[in-house]
Coordinates of C-alpha atoms in Angstrom, one line a residue:
Chain A
X1 CA 0.0 0.0 0.0
X2 CA 1.4 3.4 -1.0
X3 CA 2.2 6.0 1.6
X4 CA -0.6 8.2 0.4
X5 CA -3.1 5.4 0.5
X6 CA -2.0 4.5 4.1
X7 CA -3.6 7.8 5.3
X8 CA -7.0 6.8 3.8
X9 CA -9.8 5.2 5.6
X10 CA -13.1 4.0 4.1
X11 CA -15.8 6.1 5.8
X12 CA -19.2 7.6 5.0
X13 CA -19.1 11.1 3.4
X14 CA -21.1 12.6 6.2
X15 CA -18.6 11.2 8.7
X16 CA -15.7 12.7 6.8
X17 CA -17.4 16.1 7.0
X18 CA -18.4 15.9 10.7
X19 CA -14.8 14.8 11.5
X20 CA -13.4 17.8 9.5
X21 CA -15.7 20.1 11.5
X22 CA -14.4 18.6 14.7
X23 CA -10.8 19.6 13.8
X24 CA -11.9 23.2 13.3
X25 CA -12.9 23.4 17.0
X26 CA -16.3 25.0 16.7
X27 CA -17.6 26.7 19.9
X28 CA -21.2 26.3 19.1
X29 CA -23.1 23.9 16.8
X30 CA -26.8 24.1 16.3
X31 CA -28.4 21.6 13.9
X32 CA -31.8 20.2 13.3
X33 CA -31.9 16.8 11.5
X34 CA -33.2 16.6 8.0
X35 CA -32.6 14.0 5.3
X36 CA -30.0 13.6 3.8
X37 CA -28.0 15.8 6.2
X38 CA -28.9 13.8 9.3
X39 CA -25.7 11.7 9.5
X40 CA -23.6 14.9 9.8
X41 CA -25.6 16.2 12.7
X42 CA -25.6 12.6 14.3
X43 CA -21.9 12.2 14.0
X44 CA -21.2 15.6 15.6
X45 CA -23.7 14.9 18.3
X46 CA -21.8 11.6 19.0
X47 CA -18.5 13.4 19.1
X48 CA -20.0 15.8 21.6
X49 CA -21.4 13.0 23.7
X50 CA -18.0 11.4 23.7
X51 CA -16.4 14.6 24.9
X52 CA -14.4 15.0 21.7
X53 CA -15.6 18.5 20.9
X54 CA -13.9 20.1 23.9
X55 CA -15.9 23.1 25.2
X56 CA -18.2 23.1 22.3
X57 CA -21.9 23.8 23.0
X58 CA -24.1 21.5 20.9
X59 CA -27.5 23.0 20.9
X60 CA -30.5 20.9 19.9
X61 CA -33.1 23.2 18.5
X62 CA -36.7 22.8 17.4
X63 CA -36.2 23.9 13.8
X64 CA -33.7 25.1 11.2
X65 CA -34.9 28.7 11.7
X66 CA -33.9 28.4 15.4
X67 CA -30.6 26.6 14.5
X68 CA -29.4 29.6 12.4
X69 CA -30.9 32.2 14.7
X70 CA -29.0 30.6 17.6
X71 CA -25.8 30.7 15.6
X72 CA -26.3 34.3 14.7
X73 CA -26.4 35.2 18.4
X74 CA -23.4 32.9 19.2
X75 CA -21.3 34.1 16.3
X76 CA -21.9 37.8 17.3
X77 CA -20.2 37.0 20.7
X78 CA -17.1 35.8 18.8
X79 CA -17.8 32.1 18.8
X80 CA -16.9 29.9 15.9
X81 CA -20.2 28.3 14.8
X82 CA -21.3 25.5 12.6
X83 CA -24.6 24.2 11.2
X84 CA -25.7 21.7 8.6
X85 CA -29.0 21.4 6.8
X86 CA -30.8 20.6 3.5
X87 CA -33.8 21.4 1.3
X88 CA -36.8 22.5 3.3
X89 CA -34.5 23.2 6.3
X90 CA -32.5 25.6 4.3
X91 CA -35.6 27.2 2.9
X92 CA -36.9 27.7 6.4
X93 CA -33.6 29.5 7.3
X94 CA -34.1 31.9 4.4
X95 CA -34.9 35.0 6.5
X96 CA -32.1 34.4 8.9
X97 CA -29.6 33.7 6.1
X98 CA -29.8 37.4 5.2
X99 CA -29.3 38.4 8.8
X100 CA -26.2 36.3 9.2
X101 CA -24.7 37.8 6.1
X102 CA -25.8 41.4 6.8
X103 CA -24.4 41.3 10.3
X104 CA -21.2 40.0 8.8
X105 CA -21.1 36.8 10.9
X106 CA -18.8 34.1 9.4
X107 CA -21.0 31.1 10.2
X108 CA -20.0 27.9 8.2
X109 CA -22.8 25.5 7.2
X110 CA -22.8 22.3 5.2
X111 CA -25.8 22.0 2.8
X112 CA -26.5 18.4 1.9
X113 CA -28.1 19.4 -1.4
X114 CA -31.7 18.0 -1.9
X115 CA -34.7 18.8 -4.0
X116 CA -37.6 20.9 -2.7
X117 CA -41.3 20.1 -2.3
X118 CA -43.8 19.8 -3.9
X119 CA -43.9 17.0 -4.8
X120 CA -41.9 15.8 -1.9
X121 CA -38.5 14.5 -2.8
X122 CA -35.8 13.5 -0.3
X123 CA -33.3 13.0 -3.2
X124 CA -30.5 15.1 -4.6
X125 CA -30.5 18.2 -6.7
X126 CA -29.1 21.7 -6.0
X127 CA -32.3 23.7 -6.1
X128 CA -32.1 24.3 -2.4
X129 CA -28.7 26.2 -2.3
X130 CA -29.3 27.8 -5.7
X131 CA -32.5 29.3 -4.4
X132 CA -30.4 31.0 -1.7
X133 CA -28.1 32.5 -4.3
X134 CA -28.8 36.1 -3.3
X135 CA -28.7 35.9 0.5
X136 CA -25.1 37.1 0.7
X137 CA -23.4 33.8 1.6
X138 CA -20.3 32.4 0.0
X139 CA -21.3 29.2 -1.8
X140 CA -18.7 26.5 -2.4
X141 CA -19.5 23.2 -4.2
X142 CA -17.7 19.9 -3.5
X143 CA -17.3 17.0 -5.9
X144 CA -16.6 14.3 -3.4
X145 CA -16.4 13.7 0.4
X146 CA -12.7 14.5 0.5
X147 CA -13.2 17.9 -1.1
X148 CA -16.2 18.7 1.2
X149 CA -14.1 17.8 4.3
X150 CA -11.1 19.8 3.0
X151 CA -13.4 22.8 2.2
X152 CA -14.5 23.0 5.8
X153 CA -11.4 24.6 7.4
X154 CA -10.9 26.5 4.1
X155 CA -14.4 28.0 4.4
X156 CA -13.7 29.1 8.0
X157 CA -10.4 30.7 7.0
X158 CA -12.0 32.6 4.1
X159 CA -15.2 33.6 6.0
X160 CA -13.4 34.7 9.2
X161 CA -10.9 36.8 7.4
X162 CA -11.4 40.3 8.7
X163 CA -11.7 41.7 5.2
X164 CA -14.3 39.1 4.3
X165 CA -16.5 38.5 7.4
X166 CA -19.1 36.7 5.3
X167 CA -20.8 33.3 6.1
X168 CA -20.2 30.3 3.9
X169 CA -22.2 27.3 2.7
X170 CA -20.4 24.2 1.6
X171 CA -22.7 22.5 -0.8
X172 CA -22.4 18.7 -0.9
X173 CA -24.8 16.6 -3.0
X174 CA -27.2 14.7 -0.7
X175 CA -27.1 10.9 -0.7
X176 CA -24.6 10.7 -3.6
X177 CA -21.9 12.2 -1.4
X178 CA -23.4 12.2 2.1
X179 CA -24.1 8.5 2.1
X180 CA -21.2 7.1 0.0
X181 CA -18.5 5.0 1.6
X182 CA -15.1 5.5 0.1
X183 CA -11.5 6.1 1.1
X184 CA -11.0 9.5 2.6
X185 CA -8.0 11.1 4.4
X186 CA -9.6 12.3 7.6
X187 CA -8.4 15.8 8.6
X188 CA -5.8 15.9 11.4
X189 CA -6.3 18.2 14.4
X190 CA -2.7 19.4 14.4
X191 CA -2.6 20.2 10.7
X192 CA -6.0 22.0 10.9
X193 CA -4.6 24.0 13.9
X194 CA -1.6 24.9 11.8
X195 CA -3.8 25.9 8.9
X196 CA -6.7 27.7 10.6
X197 CA -6.0 30.5 13.1
X198 CA -8.5 31.0 16.0
X199 CA -11.5 33.2 15.2
X200 CA -10.6 36.7 16.3
X201 CA -13.3 39.2 15.1
X202 CA -12.8 42.9 15.3
X203 CA -16.2 43.5 16.8
X204 CA -18.1 41.3 19.2
X205 CA -21.2 41.5 21.4
X206 CA -19.7 42.2 24.8
X207 CA -21.7 43.8 27.8
X208 CA -18.5 45.6 28.9
X209 CA -18.1 47.2 25.5
X210 CA -21.6 47.5 24.0
X211 CA -21.9 47.6 20.3
X212 CA -25.0 47.2 18.0
X213 CA -25.2 44.5 15.3
X214 CA -27.7 44.6 12.4
X215 CA -29.6 47.6 13.6
X216 CA -32.0 49.9 11.8
X217 CA -30.6 51.6 8.7
X218 CA -32.6 54.4 7.1
X219 CA -32.3 55.3 3.4
X220 CA -29.3 57.5 4.1
X221 CA -27.1 54.5 4.9
X222 CA -28.7 51.1 3.9
X223 CA -27.1 51.1 0.4
X224 CA -23.6 51.4 1.9
X225 CA -24.1 48.5 4.2
X226 CA -25.2 46.3 1.3
X227 CA -22.3 47.6 -0.8
X228 CA -19.9 46.7 2.0
X229 CA -21.2 43.1 1.8
X230 CA -20.3 43.2 -1.9
X231 CA -16.8 44.4 -0.9
X232 CA -16.5 41.5 1.5
X233 CA -17.4 39.1 -1.3
X234 CA -14.8 40.7 -3.5
X235 CA -12.2 40.1 -0.8
X236 CA -13.3 36.5 -0.6
X237 CA -12.8 36.3 -4.4
X238 CA -9.2 37.3 -3.8
X239 CA -8.7 34.9 -1.0
X240 CA -10.2 31.6 -2.1
X241 CA -7.3 30.7 -4.4
X242 CA -4.5 31.5 -1.9
X243 CA -6.3 29.7 0.9
X244 CA -6.6 26.6 -1.3
X245 CA -2.8 26.9 -1.9
X246 CA -2.1 27.3 1.8
X247 CA -4.2 24.2 2.4
X248 CA -2.2 22.3 -0.2
X249 CA 1.1 23.3 1.5
X250 CA 0.0 21.9 4.8
X251 CA -2.2 19.0 3.8
X252 CA -0.8 18.2 0.3
X253 CA -4.3 18.1 -1.3
X254 CA -5.7 20.5 -3.9
X255 CA -9.0 20.6 -5.7
X256 CA -8.7 24.0 -7.4
X257 CA -9.5 27.4 -6.0
X258 CA -12.4 29.4 -7.4
X259 CA -12.6 26.9 -10.1
X260 CA -10.7 23.9 -11.5
X261 CA -10.0 22.7 -15.0
X262 CA -9.9 19.2 -16.5
X263 CA -8.3 18.7 -19.9
X264 CA -9.3 22.2 -20.8
X265 CA -6.2 23.4 -22.6
X266 CA -7.1 22.2 -26.1
X267 CA -10.8 21.6 -25.5
X268 CA -13.3 22.6 -28.2
X269 CA -16.3 21.4 -26.2
X270 CA -16.2 22.7 -22.7
X271 CA -18.6 21.4 -20.1
X272 CA -19.3 23.6 -17.1
X273 CA -20.7 21.9 -13.9
X274 CA -20.4 21.7 -10.1
X275 CA -20.9 19.1 -7.4
X276 CA -20.9 15.3 -7.6
X277 CA -21.4 15.0 -11.4
X278 CA -17.8 16.3 -11.9
X279 CA -16.3 12.8 -11.4
X280 CA -18.6 11.1 -13.8
X281 CA -18.0 13.9 -16.4
X282 CA -14.2 13.4 -16.0
X283 CA -14.5 9.7 -16.8
X284 CA -16.7 10.5 -19.8
X285 CA -14.2 13.1 -21.1
X286 CA -11.4 10.5 -21.0
X287 CA -13.6 8.1 -22.9
X288 CA -14.7 10.5 -25.7
X289 CA -11.2 11.9 -26.0
X290 CA -10.1 8.4 -27.0
X291 CA -12.5 8.8 -30.0
X292 CA -10.9 12.1 -30.9
X293 CA -13.5 14.4 -29.4
X294 CA -11.8 17.3 -27.7
X295 CA -13.9 17.8 -24.6
X296 CA -12.9 19.5 -21.4
X297 CA -14.4 20.5 -18.1
X298 CA -14.6 23.7 -16.2
X299 CA -15.6 23.0 -12.6
X300 CA -17.1 25.8 -10.6
X301 CA -16.1 25.5 -6.9
X302 CA -17.1 29.0 -5.9
X303 CA -20.5 30.0 -7.2
X304 CA -20.7 33.0 -4.9
X305 CA -18.5 35.0 -5.2
X306 CA -18.7 34.2 -8.9
X307 CA -15.3 34.2 -10.4
X308 CA -16.1 36.2 -13.5
X309 CA -12.6 37.0 -14.7
X310 CA -11.3 33.4 -14.1
X311 CA -14.3 32.0 -15.9
X312 CA -13.9 34.3 -18.9
X313 CA -10.2 33.3 -19.1
X314 CA -10.9 29.6 -18.8
X315 CA -13.6 29.7 -21.6
X316 CA -11.8 32.0 -24.1
X317 CA -10.8 29.2 -26.5
X318 CA -13.9 27.1 -26.3
X319 CA -15.8 26.3 -29.5
X320 CA -19.0 25.5 -27.6
X321 CA -19.9 25.7 -24.0
X322 CA -22.3 23.2 -22.3
X323 CA -23.6 24.0 -18.9
X324 CA -25.1 21.2 -16.7
X325 CA -27.5 22.3 -14.0
X326 CA -29.1 20.4 -11.1
X327 CA -31.5 23.3 -10.7
X328 CA -34.0 25.3 -12.8
X329 CA -35.3 28.8 -12.9
X330 CA -38.9 28.0 -13.8
X331 CA -40.3 30.5 -16.2
X332 CA -36.9 30.9 -17.9
X333 CA -36.3 27.1 -18.4
X334 CA -32.7 27.6 -17.6
X335 CA -30.3 26.5 -14.8
X336 CA -28.3 29.0 -12.7
X337 CA -24.9 28.0 -14.2
X338 CA -26.3 28.5 -17.7
X339 CA -27.5 32.0 -16.9
X340 CA -24.2 32.9 -15.2
X341 CA -22.0 31.6 -18.0
X342 CA -24.1 33.4 -20.7
X343 CA -23.8 36.6 -18.7
X344 CA -20.1 36.2 -18.2
X345 CA -19.5 36.0 -21.9
X346 CA -21.5 39.2 -22.6
X347 CA -19.5 42.3 -22.9
X348 CA -16.5 40.3 -24.1
X349 CA -15.5 39.8 -27.7
X350 CA -16.5 36.2 -27.4
X351 CA -19.5 34.9 -29.3
X352 CA -19.3 31.3 -28.1
X353 CA -22.6 29.4 -28.2
X354 CA -23.8 28.3 -24.7
X355 CA -26.0 25.3 -24.5
X356 CA -27.8 24.7 -21.2
X357 CA -28.8 21.3 -20.0
X358 CA -30.7 20.5 -16.8
X359 CA -30.5 17.0 -15.4
X360 CA -30.4 14.9 -12.3
X361 CA -33.2 16.7 -10.6
X362 CA -35.0 15.1 -7.6
X363 CA -32.4 12.3 -7.4
X364 CA -32.7 11.2 -11.1
X365 CA -29.4 9.3 -11.7
X366 CA -26.9 10.9 -14.1
X367 CA -25.4 7.9 -16.0
X368 CA -22.3 8.4 -18.2
X369 CA -24.4 7.7 -21.3
X370 CA -26.4 10.9 -20.9
X371 CA -23.2 13.0 -20.6
X372 CA -21.9 11.3 -23.8
X373 CA -25.1 12.1 -25.6
X374 CA -24.9 15.7 -24.5
X375 CA -21.3 15.9 -25.8
X376 CA -22.2 14.3 -29.1
X377 CA -25.1 16.7 -29.6
X378 CA -22.8 19.6 -28.8
X379 CA -20.2 18.3 -31.3
X380 CA -22.9 18.2 -34.0
X381 CA -24.2 21.6 -33.1
X382 CA -20.7 23.1 -33.2
X383 CA -20.1 21.6 -36.7
X384 CA -23.6 22.6 -38.1
X385 CA -23.6 26.0 -36.4
X386 CA -27.1 25.2 -35.0
X387 CA -28.4 26.9 -31.8
X388 CA -29.8 24.7 -29.1
X389 CA -31.9 26.3 -26.5
X390 CA -31.7 25.3 -22.8
X391 CA -33.6 22.1 -22.0
X392 CA -33.8 19.1 -19.8
X393 CA -31.4 16.3 -20.8
X394 CA -33.3 13.6 -19.1
X395 CA -37.0 14.5 -19.4
X396 CA -39.4 11.6 -19.8
X397 CA -41.7 13.1 -22.4
X398 CA -44.2 10.3 -22.1
X399 CA -45.2 11.5 -18.6
X400 CA -45.7 15.1 -19.5
Chain B
X1 CA -13.1 -1.6 -12.5
X2 CA -15.4 -4.2 -11.0
X3 CA -19.0 -3.3 -10.2
X4 CA -21.2 -5.2 -7.8
X5 CA -24.9 -4.9 -7.2
X6 CA -26.5 -6.3 -4.1
X7 CA -30.2 -7.1 -4.1
X8 CA -31.9 -7.6 -0.7
X9 CA -34.9 -6.5 1.3
X10 CA -35.0 -3.7 3.8
X11 CA -33.5 -5.0 7.1
X12 CA -31.3 -7.6 5.5
X13 CA -28.2 -5.5 5.7
X14 CA -27.6 -5.0 2.0
X15 CA -26.2 -1.5 2.5
X16 CA -23.9 -2.8 5.2
X17 CA -22.8 -5.6 2.9
X18 CA -21.9 -3.1 0.2
X19 CA -19.9 -1.0 2.7
X20 CA -18.1 -4.0 4.1
X21 CA -17.1 -5.1 0.6
X22 CA -15.7 -1.6 0.0
X23 CA -13.8 -1.7 3.3
X24 CA -12.4 -5.2 2.5
X25 CA -11.4 -4.2 -1.0
X26 CA -9.6 -1.2 0.3
X27 CA -7.9 -3.5 2.9
X28 CA -6.7 -5.5 -0.1
X29 CA -5.0 -2.4 -1.5
X30 CA -7.7 -1.5 -4.0
X31 CA -9.8 1.7 -4.2
X32 CA -13.5 1.2 -3.5
X33 CA -16.8 3.0 -3.3
X34 CA -20.1 1.8 -1.8
X35 CA -23.5 3.4 -1.8
X36 CA -27.2 2.6 -1.4
X37 CA -29.8 3.1 -4.1
X38 CA -31.2 5.8 -1.9
X39 CA -34.7 4.6 -1.6
X40 CA -36.9 5.3 1.4
X41 CA -36.0 2.5 3.8
X42 CA -38.8 0.2 4.8
X43 CA -38.4 -3.3 6.3
X44 CA -39.1 -5.9 3.7
X45 CA -39.1 -3.7 0.6
X46 CA -36.7 -4.4 -2.2
X47 CA -33.4 -2.7 -1.6
X48 CA -30.3 -2.2 -3.9
X49 CA -26.8 -1.3 -2.9
X50 CA -23.7 -0.9 -5.0
X51 CA -19.9 -1.4 -4.7
X52 CA -17.2 -0.4 -7.1
X53 CA -13.6 -1.7 -6.9
X54 CA -10.7 -0.5 -8.9
X55 CA -6.9 -0.1 -8.9
X56 CA -7.3 3.6 -9.5
X57 CA -9.3 6.2 -7.5
X58 CA -13.0 5.9 -8.5
X59 CA -14.6 9.1 -9.9
X60 CA -17.8 7.6 -11.4
X61 CA -20.8 8.4 -9.3
X62 CA -23.7 7.1 -11.3
X63 CA -25.6 3.9 -10.3
X64 CA -24.3 0.6 -11.5
X65 CA -26.0 -0.5 -14.7
X66 CA -23.8 -3.3 -16.0
X67 CA -22.5 -5.1 -13.0
X68 CA -19.8 -7.7 -13.1
X69 CA -21.4 -9.4 -10.1
X70 CA -24.9 -9.5 -8.7
X71 CA -25.5 -10.8 -5.2
X72 CA -29.1 -11.9 -4.3
X73 CA -29.7 -12.0 -0.6
X74 CA -33.3 -13.2 -0.9
X75 CA -34.3 -15.5 -3.7
X76 CA -38.0 -14.4 -3.6
X77 CA -36.8 -11.1 -5.1
X78 CA -36.2 -12.9 -8.4
X79 CA -39.9 -12.9 -9.1
X80 CA -40.2 -9.2 -8.2
X81 CA -37.1 -7.4 -9.4
X82 CA -35.0 -7.8 -12.6
X83 CA -32.0 -8.9 -10.6
X84 CA -30.1 -9.9 -13.8
X85 CA -30.7 -6.6 -15.5
X86 CA -27.5 -5.4 -17.2
X87 CA -25.4 -8.2 -15.7
X88 CA -22.4 -8.8 -17.9
X89 CA -22.4 -12.0 -19.9
X90 CA -19.1 -13.0 -18.4
X91 CA -20.3 -11.9 -15.0
X92 CA -21.6 -13.9 -12.2
X93 CA -24.7 -14.0 -10.0
X94 CA -24.5 -15.3 -6.4
X95 CA -27.8 -16.4 -5.0
X96 CA -28.8 -17.3 -1.5
X97 CA -30.9 -20.4 -2.0
X98 CA -31.2 -24.0 -1.1
X99 CA -31.9 -24.8 -4.7
X100 CA -29.2 -25.8 -7.2
X101 CA -27.7 -23.5 -9.8
X102 CA -29.4 -25.3 -12.6
X103 CA -32.7 -24.0 -11.4
X104 CA -31.7 -20.5 -12.6
X105 CA -30.9 -21.2 -16.2
X106 CA -32.8 -18.0 -17.2
X107 CA -30.0 -15.9 -15.8
X108 CA -27.8 -15.0 -18.8
X109 CA -24.5 -15.4 -16.8
X110 CA -22.8 -17.9 -14.5
X111 CA -24.8 -18.6 -11.4
X112 CA -23.4 -19.7 -8.1
X113 CA -25.6 -20.7 -5.2
X114 CA -25.1 -20.8 -1.5
X115 CA -27.5 -21.7 1.2
X116 CA -26.6 -18.6 3.2
X117 CA -29.7 -18.8 5.3
X118 CA -28.8 -22.3 6.6
X119 CA -25.2 -21.2 7.3
X120 CA -26.5 -18.1 9.2
X121 CA -29.0 -20.1 11.2
X122 CA -26.5 -22.8 12.1
X123 CA -23.6 -20.5 13.0
X124 CA -25.1 -17.1 13.9
X125 CA -28.5 -18.4 15.1
X126 CA -30.4 -15.8 13.1
X127 CA -31.2 -15.5 9.4
X128 CA -28.9 -12.6 8.8
X129 CA -27.2 -13.5 5.6
X130 CA -25.2 -10.4 4.5
X131 CA -21.8 -11.3 6.0
X132 CA -22.3 -14.9 4.9
X133 CA -22.7 -13.7 1.3
X134 CA -19.5 -11.7 1.6
X135 CA -17.7 -14.9 2.3
X136 CA -19.4 -16.6 -0.6
X137 CA -18.5 -13.6 -2.8
X138 CA -14.8 -13.9 -1.9
X139 CA -14.9 -17.7 -2.4
X140 CA -16.7 -17.6 -5.8
X141 CA -14.9 -14.6 -7.3
X142 CA -11.5 -14.3 -5.6
X143 CA -11.9 -10.5 -6.2
X144 CA -11.3 -10.0 -2.5
X145 CA -9.1 -12.0 -0.1
X146 CA -10.9 -13.9 2.6
X147 CA -8.6 -12.3 5.2
X148 CA -9.8 -8.8 4.2
X149 CA -13.5 -9.8 4.5
X150 CA -12.7 -11.3 7.9
X151 CA -11.0 -8.1 9.0
X152 CA -13.8 -5.9 7.7
X153 CA -16.5 -8.0 9.4
X154 CA -14.4 -8.3 12.6
X155 CA -13.9 -4.5 12.8
X156 CA -17.6 -3.8 12.3
X157 CA -19.0 -6.4 14.7
X158 CA -17.3 -6.8 18.1
X159 CA -17.3 -9.7 20.6
X160 CA -19.1 -13.0 20.1
X161 CA -21.3 -11.6 17.3
X162 CA -18.1 -10.7 15.4
X163 CA -16.6 -14.1 15.9
X164 CA -19.8 -15.9 14.8
X165 CA -20.1 -13.7 11.7
X166 CA -16.4 -14.4 10.8
X167 CA -17.1 -18.2 11.2
X168 CA -20.1 -17.9 8.9
X169 CA -18.0 -15.9 6.4
X170 CA -15.4 -18.8 6.4
X171 CA -18.1 -21.5 6.1
X172 CA -19.6 -19.8 3.0
X173 CA -16.1 -19.1 1.5
X174 CA -15.2 -22.8 1.9
X175 CA -18.6 -23.9 0.5
X176 CA -17.8 -21.9 -2.6
X177 CA -14.3 -23.1 -2.9
X178 CA -15.6 -26.7 -2.9
X179 CA -18.4 -26.1 -5.4

């Protein structure tokens, strides 16, 4: 067994994430169990019961709204805070998500991505986090359990940076990643300690030195508060790449910064995606390249802040761009990545066609064949110069 | 890459079997991945779990459509579920049954049978067949070493339960070796 492999252990994705959280020494955790996030909350609760979380306060709450509200109070006192949720739970947090961001509280939360009701689905897509696009939280997407675990201390480091002070969601596909067992290098406490400094905010709630957080802002000042959130995001944009590099120096693992590329250098057909379908896409790219199709992948790790310049640079030589979305904006029949990528190309000299596909909603499996089909269609469209409007790649017409 | 699909019923430990296969394969020095078919768990309902084994890190995250091996924990599923669906022609199906392999000539691949329920009743004292079938899998396919299955089972189940499960694993392994 190689030295690298010797560090690995076969564990469930949720365990890998919970274990990563433990090495970050959170002071307060508040979580309400919801499928498929439950195993993260359970593992943390177990660590707490076993005394492995030190002085951490694990608060069992009666709803997701309470979970986040609790953490808002805790974070304002200078505590490092953690939550995990999914789907309806994240939707229930909606109002408090704005408050956490507006009060500049660097809460870190894992979202075990799941579809929204109705109809009820406990299965994976990314509609839940995409629906929270504009709440002012950083959104990072992981392709596998290792990346989700490694993102956790990275998220704290980015969020707690005094120039950033913005909460972060780590988006992690429910079931596909939360429930998979595979070899993962569990984070080590000493290494995370070396990587992640203690949370030391400039302003805290302290009775001895009273300050006000999130108070009333009349029209003379509200815009400036909102703009300062945007400035915080811009700082995050600068820091995500260097933080990924610092992590690599200490841990020896790297998954890209704002984005990552796979066989992109000479790619004519560029797929753009995020989350657990990345691995399947990489396998398909290797396969179609053996048949001479020049396909490549742009993986978006940071959806907010959106890395506009880096995306433009990565896509500048593409012949056709294909976005794959596990979400839809109903009424536009387009996924969020599709909209972002189209917008990113506007005001550039590029006139590259963008084809949007939505797939894998409500837990529908994404087999390699469907990715192959999409690549073949894009190849034909590029050759014929035909435009393809955004559509579902896996719709069963017979049920419509 | 080798892909394995396990068919069982809710409560039979199909997901645990898939996980233990992944743990054992990794113990053997291979990369592995195990996941359930993500249904809503109900006792008695048909359940599917998957394991992938490869020399290289595994990136593929779709379900398994063309398994190299199918394990059937409950033979009554064969009337309900297309357990042979997509099974490779040169693949193998391992069925828990007291019947002989000839009875399953409709399966378009090699069939191996093991009376896992009898082995489980005799050794463990309960009709829990998942670990027994792991022993049978190792004996029939030699994809995973018996020792690695032993270790995976022993690490998961402690004390007498663990010992009995390991004994059952060995009995099934030997039964396959002899057949």
